GROMACS .gro file of C-alpha atoms in nm:
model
  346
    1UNK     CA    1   1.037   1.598  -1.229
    2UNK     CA    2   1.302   1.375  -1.384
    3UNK     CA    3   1.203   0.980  -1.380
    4UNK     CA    4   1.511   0.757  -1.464
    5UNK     CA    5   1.557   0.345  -1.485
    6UNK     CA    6   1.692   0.209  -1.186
    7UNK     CA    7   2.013   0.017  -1.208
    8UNK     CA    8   2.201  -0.235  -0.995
    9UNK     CA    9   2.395   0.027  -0.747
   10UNK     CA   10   2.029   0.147  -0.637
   11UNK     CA   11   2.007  -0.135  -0.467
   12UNK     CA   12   2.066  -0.084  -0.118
   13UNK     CA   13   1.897   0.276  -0.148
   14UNK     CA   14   1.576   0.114  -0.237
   15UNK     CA   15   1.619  -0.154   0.067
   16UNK     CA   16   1.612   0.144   0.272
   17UNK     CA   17   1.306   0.278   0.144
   18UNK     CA   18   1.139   0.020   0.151
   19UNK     CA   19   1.167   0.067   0.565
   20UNK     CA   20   1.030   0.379   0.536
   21UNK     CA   21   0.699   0.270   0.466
   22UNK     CA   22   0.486   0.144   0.735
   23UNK     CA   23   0.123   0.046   0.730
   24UNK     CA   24  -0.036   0.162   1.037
   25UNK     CA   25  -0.322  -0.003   1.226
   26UNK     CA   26  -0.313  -0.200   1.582
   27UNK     CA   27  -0.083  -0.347   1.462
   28UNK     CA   28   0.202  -0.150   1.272
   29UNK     CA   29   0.356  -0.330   0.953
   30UNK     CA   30   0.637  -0.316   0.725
   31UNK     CA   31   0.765  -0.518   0.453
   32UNK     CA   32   1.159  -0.514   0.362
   33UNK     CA   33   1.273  -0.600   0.095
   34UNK     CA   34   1.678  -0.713   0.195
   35UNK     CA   35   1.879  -0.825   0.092
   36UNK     CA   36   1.779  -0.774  -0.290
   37UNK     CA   37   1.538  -0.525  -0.315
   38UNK     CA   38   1.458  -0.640  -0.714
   39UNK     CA   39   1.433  -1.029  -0.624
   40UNK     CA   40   1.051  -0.930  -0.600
   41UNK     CA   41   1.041  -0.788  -0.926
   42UNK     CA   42   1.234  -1.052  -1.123
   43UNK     CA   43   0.965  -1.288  -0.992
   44UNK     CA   44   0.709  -1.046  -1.130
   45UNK     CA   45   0.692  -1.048  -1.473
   46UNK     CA   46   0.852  -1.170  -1.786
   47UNK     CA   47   1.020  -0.827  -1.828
   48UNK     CA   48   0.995  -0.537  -1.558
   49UNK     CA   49   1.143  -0.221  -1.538
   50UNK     CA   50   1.157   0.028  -1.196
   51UNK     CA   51   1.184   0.365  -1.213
   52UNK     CA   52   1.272   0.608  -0.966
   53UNK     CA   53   1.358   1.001  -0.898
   54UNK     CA   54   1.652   1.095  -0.713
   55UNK     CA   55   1.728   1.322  -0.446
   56UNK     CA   56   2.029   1.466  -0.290
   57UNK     CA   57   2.099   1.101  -0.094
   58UNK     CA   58   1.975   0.859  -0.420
   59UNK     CA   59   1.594   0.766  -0.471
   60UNK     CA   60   1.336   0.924  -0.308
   61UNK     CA   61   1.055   0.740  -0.465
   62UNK     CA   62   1.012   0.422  -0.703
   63UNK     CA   63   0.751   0.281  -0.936
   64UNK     CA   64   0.767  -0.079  -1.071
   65UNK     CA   65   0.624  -0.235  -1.407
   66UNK     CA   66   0.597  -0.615  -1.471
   67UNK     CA   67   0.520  -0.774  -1.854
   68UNK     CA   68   0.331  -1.060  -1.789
   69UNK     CA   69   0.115  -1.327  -2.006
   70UNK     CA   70  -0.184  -1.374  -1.872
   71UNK     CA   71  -0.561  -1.541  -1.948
   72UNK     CA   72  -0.762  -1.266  -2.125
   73UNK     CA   73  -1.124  -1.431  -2.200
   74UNK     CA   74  -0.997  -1.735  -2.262
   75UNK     CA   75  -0.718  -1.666  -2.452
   76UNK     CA   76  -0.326  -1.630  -2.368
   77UNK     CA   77  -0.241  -1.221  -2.403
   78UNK     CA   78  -0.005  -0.947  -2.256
   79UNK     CA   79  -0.095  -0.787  -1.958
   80UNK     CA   80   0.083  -0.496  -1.784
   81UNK     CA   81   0.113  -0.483  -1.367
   82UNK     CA   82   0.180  -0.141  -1.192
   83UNK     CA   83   0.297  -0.159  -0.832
   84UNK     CA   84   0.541  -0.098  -0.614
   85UNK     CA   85   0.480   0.260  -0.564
   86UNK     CA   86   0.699   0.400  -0.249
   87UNK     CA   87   0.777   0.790  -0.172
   88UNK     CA   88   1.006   0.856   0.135
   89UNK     CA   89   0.786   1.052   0.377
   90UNK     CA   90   0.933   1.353   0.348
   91UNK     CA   91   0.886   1.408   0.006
   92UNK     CA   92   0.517   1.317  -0.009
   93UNK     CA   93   0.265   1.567  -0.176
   94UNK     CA   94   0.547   1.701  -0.369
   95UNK     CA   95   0.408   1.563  -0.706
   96UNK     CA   96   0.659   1.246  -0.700
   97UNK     CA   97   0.370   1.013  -0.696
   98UNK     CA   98   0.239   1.181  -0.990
   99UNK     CA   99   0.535   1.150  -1.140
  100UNK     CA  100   0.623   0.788  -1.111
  101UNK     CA  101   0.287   0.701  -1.177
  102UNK     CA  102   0.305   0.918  -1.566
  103UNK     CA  103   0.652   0.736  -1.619
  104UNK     CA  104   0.499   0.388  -1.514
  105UNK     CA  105   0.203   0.427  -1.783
  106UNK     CA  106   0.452   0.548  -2.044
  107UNK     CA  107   0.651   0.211  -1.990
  108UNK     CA  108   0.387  -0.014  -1.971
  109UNK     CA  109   0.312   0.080  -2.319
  110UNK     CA  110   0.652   0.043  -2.408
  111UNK     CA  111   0.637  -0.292  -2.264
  112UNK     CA  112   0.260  -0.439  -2.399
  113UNK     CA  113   0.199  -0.177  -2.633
  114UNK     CA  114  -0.105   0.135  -2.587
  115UNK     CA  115  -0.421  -0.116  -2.618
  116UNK     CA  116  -0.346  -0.451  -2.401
  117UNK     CA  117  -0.435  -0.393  -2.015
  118UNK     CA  118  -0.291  -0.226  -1.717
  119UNK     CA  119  -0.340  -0.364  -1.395
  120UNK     CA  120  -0.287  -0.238  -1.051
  121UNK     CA  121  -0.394  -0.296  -0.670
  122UNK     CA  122  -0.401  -0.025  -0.390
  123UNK     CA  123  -0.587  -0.087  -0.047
  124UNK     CA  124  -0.916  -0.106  -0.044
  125UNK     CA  125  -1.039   0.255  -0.022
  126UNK     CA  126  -0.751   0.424  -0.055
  127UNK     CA  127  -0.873   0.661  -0.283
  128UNK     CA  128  -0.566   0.882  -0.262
  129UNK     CA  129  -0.335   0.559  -0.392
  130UNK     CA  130  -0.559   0.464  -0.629
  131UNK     CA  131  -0.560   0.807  -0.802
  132UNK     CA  132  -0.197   0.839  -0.795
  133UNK     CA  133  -0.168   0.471  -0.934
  134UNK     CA  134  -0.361   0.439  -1.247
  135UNK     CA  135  -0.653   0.673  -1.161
  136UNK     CA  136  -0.550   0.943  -1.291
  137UNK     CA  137  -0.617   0.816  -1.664
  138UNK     CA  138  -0.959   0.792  -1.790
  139UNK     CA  139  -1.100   0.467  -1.831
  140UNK     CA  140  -0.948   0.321  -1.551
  141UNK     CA  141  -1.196   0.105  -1.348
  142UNK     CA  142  -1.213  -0.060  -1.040
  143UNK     CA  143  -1.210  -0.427  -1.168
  144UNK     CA  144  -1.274  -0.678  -0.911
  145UNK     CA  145  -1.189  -0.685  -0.508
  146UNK     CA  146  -0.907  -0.941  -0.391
  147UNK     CA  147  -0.969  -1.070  -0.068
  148UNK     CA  148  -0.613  -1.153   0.098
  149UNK     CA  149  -0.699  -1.360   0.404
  150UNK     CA  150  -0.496  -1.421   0.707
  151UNK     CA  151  -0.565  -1.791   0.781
  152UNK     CA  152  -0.463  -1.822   1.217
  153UNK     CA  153  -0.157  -2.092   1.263
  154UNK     CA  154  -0.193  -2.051   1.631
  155UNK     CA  155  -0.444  -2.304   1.671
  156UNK     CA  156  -0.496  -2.608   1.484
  157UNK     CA  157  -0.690  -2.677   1.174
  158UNK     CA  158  -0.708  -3.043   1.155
  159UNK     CA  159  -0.789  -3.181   0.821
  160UNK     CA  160  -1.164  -3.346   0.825
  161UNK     CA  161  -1.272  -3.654   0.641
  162UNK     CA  162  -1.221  -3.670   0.257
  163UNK     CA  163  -1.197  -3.884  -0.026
  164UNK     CA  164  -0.927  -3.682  -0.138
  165UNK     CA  165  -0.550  -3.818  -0.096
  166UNK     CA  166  -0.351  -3.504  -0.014
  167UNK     CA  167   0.055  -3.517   0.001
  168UNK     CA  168   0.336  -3.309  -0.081
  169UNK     CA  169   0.385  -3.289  -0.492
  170UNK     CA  170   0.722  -3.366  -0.675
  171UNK     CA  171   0.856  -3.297  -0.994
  172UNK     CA  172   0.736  -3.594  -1.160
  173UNK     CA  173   0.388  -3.442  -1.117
  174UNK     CA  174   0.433  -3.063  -1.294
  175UNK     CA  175   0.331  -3.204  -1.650
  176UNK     CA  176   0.000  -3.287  -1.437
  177UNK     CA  177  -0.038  -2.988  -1.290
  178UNK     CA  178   0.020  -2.781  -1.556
  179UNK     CA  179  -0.207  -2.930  -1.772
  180UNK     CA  180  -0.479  -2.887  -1.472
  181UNK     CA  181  -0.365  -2.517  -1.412
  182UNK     CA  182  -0.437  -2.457  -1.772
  183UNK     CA  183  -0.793  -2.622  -1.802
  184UNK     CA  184  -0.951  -2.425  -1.458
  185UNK     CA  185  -0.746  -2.105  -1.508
  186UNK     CA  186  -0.860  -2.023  -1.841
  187UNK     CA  187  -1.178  -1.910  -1.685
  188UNK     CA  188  -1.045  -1.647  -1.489
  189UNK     CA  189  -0.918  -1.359  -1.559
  190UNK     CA  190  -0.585  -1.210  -1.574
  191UNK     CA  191  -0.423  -1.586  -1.442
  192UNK     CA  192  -0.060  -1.650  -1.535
  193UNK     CA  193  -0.004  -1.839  -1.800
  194UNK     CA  194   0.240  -2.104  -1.669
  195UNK     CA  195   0.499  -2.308  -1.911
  196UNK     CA  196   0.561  -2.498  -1.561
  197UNK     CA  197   0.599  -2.463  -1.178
  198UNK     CA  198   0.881  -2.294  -0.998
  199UNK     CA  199   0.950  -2.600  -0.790
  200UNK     CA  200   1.297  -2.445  -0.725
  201UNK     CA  201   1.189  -2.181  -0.586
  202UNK     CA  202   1.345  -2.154  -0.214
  203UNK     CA  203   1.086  -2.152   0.058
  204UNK     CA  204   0.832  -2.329  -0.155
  205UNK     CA  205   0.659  -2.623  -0.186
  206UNK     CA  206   0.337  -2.782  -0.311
  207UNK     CA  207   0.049  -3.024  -0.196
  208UNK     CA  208  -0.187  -3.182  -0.435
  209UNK     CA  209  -0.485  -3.330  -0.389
  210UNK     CA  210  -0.607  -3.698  -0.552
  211UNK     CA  211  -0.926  -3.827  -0.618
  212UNK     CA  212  -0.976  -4.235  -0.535
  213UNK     CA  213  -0.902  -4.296  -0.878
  214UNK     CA  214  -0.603  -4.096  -0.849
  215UNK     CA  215  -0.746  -3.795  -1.047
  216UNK     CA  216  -0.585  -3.468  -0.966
  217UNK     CA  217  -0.824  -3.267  -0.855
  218UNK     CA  218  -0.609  -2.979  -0.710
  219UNK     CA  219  -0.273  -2.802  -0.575
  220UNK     CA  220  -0.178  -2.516  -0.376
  221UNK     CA  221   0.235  -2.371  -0.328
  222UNK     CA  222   0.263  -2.306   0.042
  223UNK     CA  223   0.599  -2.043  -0.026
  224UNK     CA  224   0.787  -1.851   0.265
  225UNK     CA  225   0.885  -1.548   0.091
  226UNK     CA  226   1.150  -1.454   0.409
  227UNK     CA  227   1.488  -1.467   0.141
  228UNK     CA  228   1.264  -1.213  -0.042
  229UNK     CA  229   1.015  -1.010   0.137
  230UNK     CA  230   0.995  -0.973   0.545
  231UNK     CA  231   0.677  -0.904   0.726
  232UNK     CA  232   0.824  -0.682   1.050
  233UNK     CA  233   0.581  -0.555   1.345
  234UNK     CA  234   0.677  -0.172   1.401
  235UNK     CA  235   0.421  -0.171   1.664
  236UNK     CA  236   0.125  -0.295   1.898
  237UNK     CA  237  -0.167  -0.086   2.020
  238UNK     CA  238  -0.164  -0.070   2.388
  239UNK     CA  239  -0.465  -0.348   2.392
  240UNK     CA  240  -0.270  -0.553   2.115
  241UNK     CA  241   0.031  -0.565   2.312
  242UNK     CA  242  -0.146  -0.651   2.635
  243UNK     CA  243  -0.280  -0.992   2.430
  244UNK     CA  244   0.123  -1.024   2.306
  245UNK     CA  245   0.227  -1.068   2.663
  246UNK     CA  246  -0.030  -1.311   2.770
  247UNK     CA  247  -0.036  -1.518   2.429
  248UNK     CA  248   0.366  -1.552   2.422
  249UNK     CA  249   0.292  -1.672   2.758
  250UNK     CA  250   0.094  -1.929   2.664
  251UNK     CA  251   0.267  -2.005   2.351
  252UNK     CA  252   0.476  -2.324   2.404
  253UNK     CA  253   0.140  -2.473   2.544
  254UNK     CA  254   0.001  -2.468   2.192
  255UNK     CA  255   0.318  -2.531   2.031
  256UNK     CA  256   0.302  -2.163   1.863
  257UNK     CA  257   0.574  -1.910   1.780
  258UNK     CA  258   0.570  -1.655   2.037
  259UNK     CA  259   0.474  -1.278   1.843
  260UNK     CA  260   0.776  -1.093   1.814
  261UNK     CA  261   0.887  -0.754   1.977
  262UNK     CA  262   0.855  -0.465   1.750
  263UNK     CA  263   1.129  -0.446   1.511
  264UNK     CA  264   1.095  -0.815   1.429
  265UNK     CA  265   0.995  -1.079   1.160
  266UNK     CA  266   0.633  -1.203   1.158
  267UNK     CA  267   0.646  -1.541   1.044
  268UNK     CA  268   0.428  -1.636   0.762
  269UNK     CA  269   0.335  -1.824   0.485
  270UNK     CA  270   0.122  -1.739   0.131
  271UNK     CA  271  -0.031  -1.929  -0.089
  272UNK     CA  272   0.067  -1.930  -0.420
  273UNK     CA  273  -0.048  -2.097  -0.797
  274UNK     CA  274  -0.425  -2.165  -0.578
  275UNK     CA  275  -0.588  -2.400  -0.830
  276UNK     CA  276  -0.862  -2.656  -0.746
  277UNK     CA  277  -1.189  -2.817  -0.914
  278UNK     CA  278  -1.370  -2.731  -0.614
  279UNK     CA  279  -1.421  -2.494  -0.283
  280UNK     CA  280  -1.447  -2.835  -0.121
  281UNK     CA  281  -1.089  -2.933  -0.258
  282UNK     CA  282  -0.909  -2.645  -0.178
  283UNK     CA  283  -1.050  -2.643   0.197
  284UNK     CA  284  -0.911  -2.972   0.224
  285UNK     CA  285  -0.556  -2.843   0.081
  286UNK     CA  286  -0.576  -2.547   0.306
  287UNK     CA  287  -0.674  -2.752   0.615
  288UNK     CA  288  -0.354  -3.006   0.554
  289UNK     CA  289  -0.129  -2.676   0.455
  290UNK     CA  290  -0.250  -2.531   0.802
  291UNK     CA  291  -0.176  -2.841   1.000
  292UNK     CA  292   0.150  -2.842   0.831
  293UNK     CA  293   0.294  -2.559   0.936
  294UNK     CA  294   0.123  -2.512   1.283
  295UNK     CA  295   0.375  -2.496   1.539
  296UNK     CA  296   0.605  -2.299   1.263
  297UNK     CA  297   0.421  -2.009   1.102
  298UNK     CA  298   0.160  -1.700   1.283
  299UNK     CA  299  -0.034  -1.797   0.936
  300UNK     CA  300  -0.088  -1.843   0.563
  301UNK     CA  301  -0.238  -1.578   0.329
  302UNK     CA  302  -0.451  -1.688   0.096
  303UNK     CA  303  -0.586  -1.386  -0.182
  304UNK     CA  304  -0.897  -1.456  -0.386
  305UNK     CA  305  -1.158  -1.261  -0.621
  306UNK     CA  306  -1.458  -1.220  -0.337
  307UNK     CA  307  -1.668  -1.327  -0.612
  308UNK     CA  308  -1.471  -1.645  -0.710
  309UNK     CA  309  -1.674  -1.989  -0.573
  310UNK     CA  310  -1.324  -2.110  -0.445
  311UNK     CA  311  -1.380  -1.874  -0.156
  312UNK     CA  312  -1.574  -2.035  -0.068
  313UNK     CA  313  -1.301  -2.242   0.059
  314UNK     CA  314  -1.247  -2.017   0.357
  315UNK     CA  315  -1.534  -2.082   0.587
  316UNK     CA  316  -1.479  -2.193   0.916
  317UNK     CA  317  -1.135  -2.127   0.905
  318UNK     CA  318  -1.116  -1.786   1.101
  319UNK     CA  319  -0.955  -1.573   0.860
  320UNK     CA  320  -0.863  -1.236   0.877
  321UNK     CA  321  -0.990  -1.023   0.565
  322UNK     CA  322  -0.776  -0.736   0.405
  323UNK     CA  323  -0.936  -0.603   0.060
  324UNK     CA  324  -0.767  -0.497  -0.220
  325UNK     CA  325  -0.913  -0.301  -0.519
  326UNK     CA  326  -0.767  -0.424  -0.838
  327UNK     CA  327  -0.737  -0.162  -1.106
  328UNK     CA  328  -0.766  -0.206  -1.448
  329UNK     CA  329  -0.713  -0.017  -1.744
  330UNK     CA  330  -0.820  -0.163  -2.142
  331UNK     CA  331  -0.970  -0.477  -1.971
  332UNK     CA  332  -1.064  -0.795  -2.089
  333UNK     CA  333  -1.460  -0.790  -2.254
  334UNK     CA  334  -1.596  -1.056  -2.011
  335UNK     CA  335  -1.652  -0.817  -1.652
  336UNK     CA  336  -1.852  -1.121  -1.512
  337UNK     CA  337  -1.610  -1.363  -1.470
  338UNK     CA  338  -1.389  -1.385  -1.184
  339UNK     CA  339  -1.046  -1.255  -1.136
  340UNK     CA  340  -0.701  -1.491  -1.054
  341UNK     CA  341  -0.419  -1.251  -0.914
  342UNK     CA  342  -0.133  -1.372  -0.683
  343UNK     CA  343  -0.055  -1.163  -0.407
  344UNK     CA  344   0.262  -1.330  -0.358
  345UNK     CA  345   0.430  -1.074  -0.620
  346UNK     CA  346   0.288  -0.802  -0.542
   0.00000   0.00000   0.00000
């Protein structure tokens, strides 16, 4: 089965299948990907590639791979990410899976060369994804679980007393913040190794967090990914559309955004470039990023190693937990320490 590079005029043939997957549940998601289906991609490495196979209407099936440089033990090295693995429905168990995922192991070598690692991330077990990923090669492990939590918006979460000074950041403060990013995130692994801050990028923005002395002691990116990536609800169980009706209902009372018919845009934010000294500063960043966009967003994503301390973070804020398995191939030598990985470009 023939793999080939996608170009430019594939475009709008990946945007539409991209619709055709839908994660099913009680409540029925999809993510699109108009109106530039490789906007994702640029954002995920230093150099990517997608491949795809064709069928009699264009692609049937894609498979994207991301160069990035990353923290390996301490040190800056090349790291290859796998993802983006779509076949149209019809064509599933046909081998195409297979296929993409042989082409995507051959590039990544092209890319970082045979020995540095190979990363991926499938649903928590999803054992049929996984093998059609990265599992089928020997050696391949399952490296740490990411926790992506769905912080509610719905309600309030007020920010409680701190000694920390928390406000939006400018660009005056990246030389700061990158010099923070780069002392906390050498101790995890597989974090980005960041030259600066995309404080261009549309839809995001940052908060920082000072100690009394004016220390920096933290920052999260708060980034609506809607130009890029759209979170649609296909569907409610009966019992989850039930609550729809009576929340939207109640809605303006809390000064929430109603949930929208099936077939429309879920409203959300994720958290992005997560780096603080402490699980007690980033629950105060998260608290003033949730009282920020109440009234705006459903909620804010926020994905961490379930054995990182800054999870920490998380208590008492009623999140919703979805686990994903990161897969690694070659990795790092230290297994203990924990893992950094942003959701956002996945």
């Amino acid at each position: 089965m023939r793999v080939r590079d996608a170009r430019p005029t594939d475009n709008d043939a990946l945007v539409s299948l991209a619709t055709q997957s839908t994660m099913d549940g009680d409540l029925a998601l999809r993510f699109d990907r108009a109106p530039d289906y490789f906007a994702l991609n640029r954002l995920a490495g230093d150099t990517w590639r997608v491949g795809v196979v064709d069928g009699d209407a264009g692609p049937l099936g894609c498979i994207a791979v991301a160069r990035r440089t990353a923290f390996l033990d301490g040190e800056p090295g090349e790291i290859a990410y796998v993802g983006d693995l779509k076949v149209h429905p019809d064509f599933r168990r046909r081998g195409v899976a297979r296929a993409l995922g042989q082409w995507a192991y051959a590039a990544a070598q092209d890319l970082v060369g045979p020995h540095a690692p190979m990363i991926s991330t499938v649903l928590a077990g999803n054992d049929a994804a996984a093998t059609l990923a990265l599992g089928f090669l020997p050696g391949v492990t399952r490296w740490a679980t990411i926790r992506s939590a769905s912080v509610d918006l719905l309600t309030r979460h007020r920010p409680r007393p701190s000694d920390l000074g928390v406000r939006l950041a400018e660009p005056s403060d990246e030389p700061e913040m990158v010099k923070l990013w780069h002392r906390l995130a050498t101790r995890r692994q597989f974090a980005p190794v960041l030259a600066d801050l995309p404080f261009g990028q549309p839809g995001l923005e940052y908060l920082l967090a000072r100690r009394p002395d004016g220390e920096l002691a933290g920052f999260v990116g708060l980034w609506d990914q809607h130009d890029i990536k759209q979170m649609r609800v296909m569907g409610y169980s009966p019992r989850l559309a039930a609550v729809r009706v009576a929340f939207n209902l109640a809605a303006p009372l809390f000064g929430a955004p109603r949930l929208p018919k099936p077939g429309g845009a879920l409203g959300y934010r994720t958290a992005v470039n997560v780096c603080a000294d402490t699980p007690e500063t980033l629950r105060t960043l998260l608290r003033h990023g949730c009282d920020r966009l109440h009234g705006q967003y459903s909620f804010l994503t926020v994905g961490l190693d379930t054995r990182d301390p800054l999870a920490r973070a998380l208590t008492g804020l009623r999140a919703q937990p979805t686990d994903v398995d990161l897969l690694v191939l070659n990795g790092p030598r230290d297994r203990d320490a924990s893992v950094h990985f942003e959701i956002a470009t996945v």
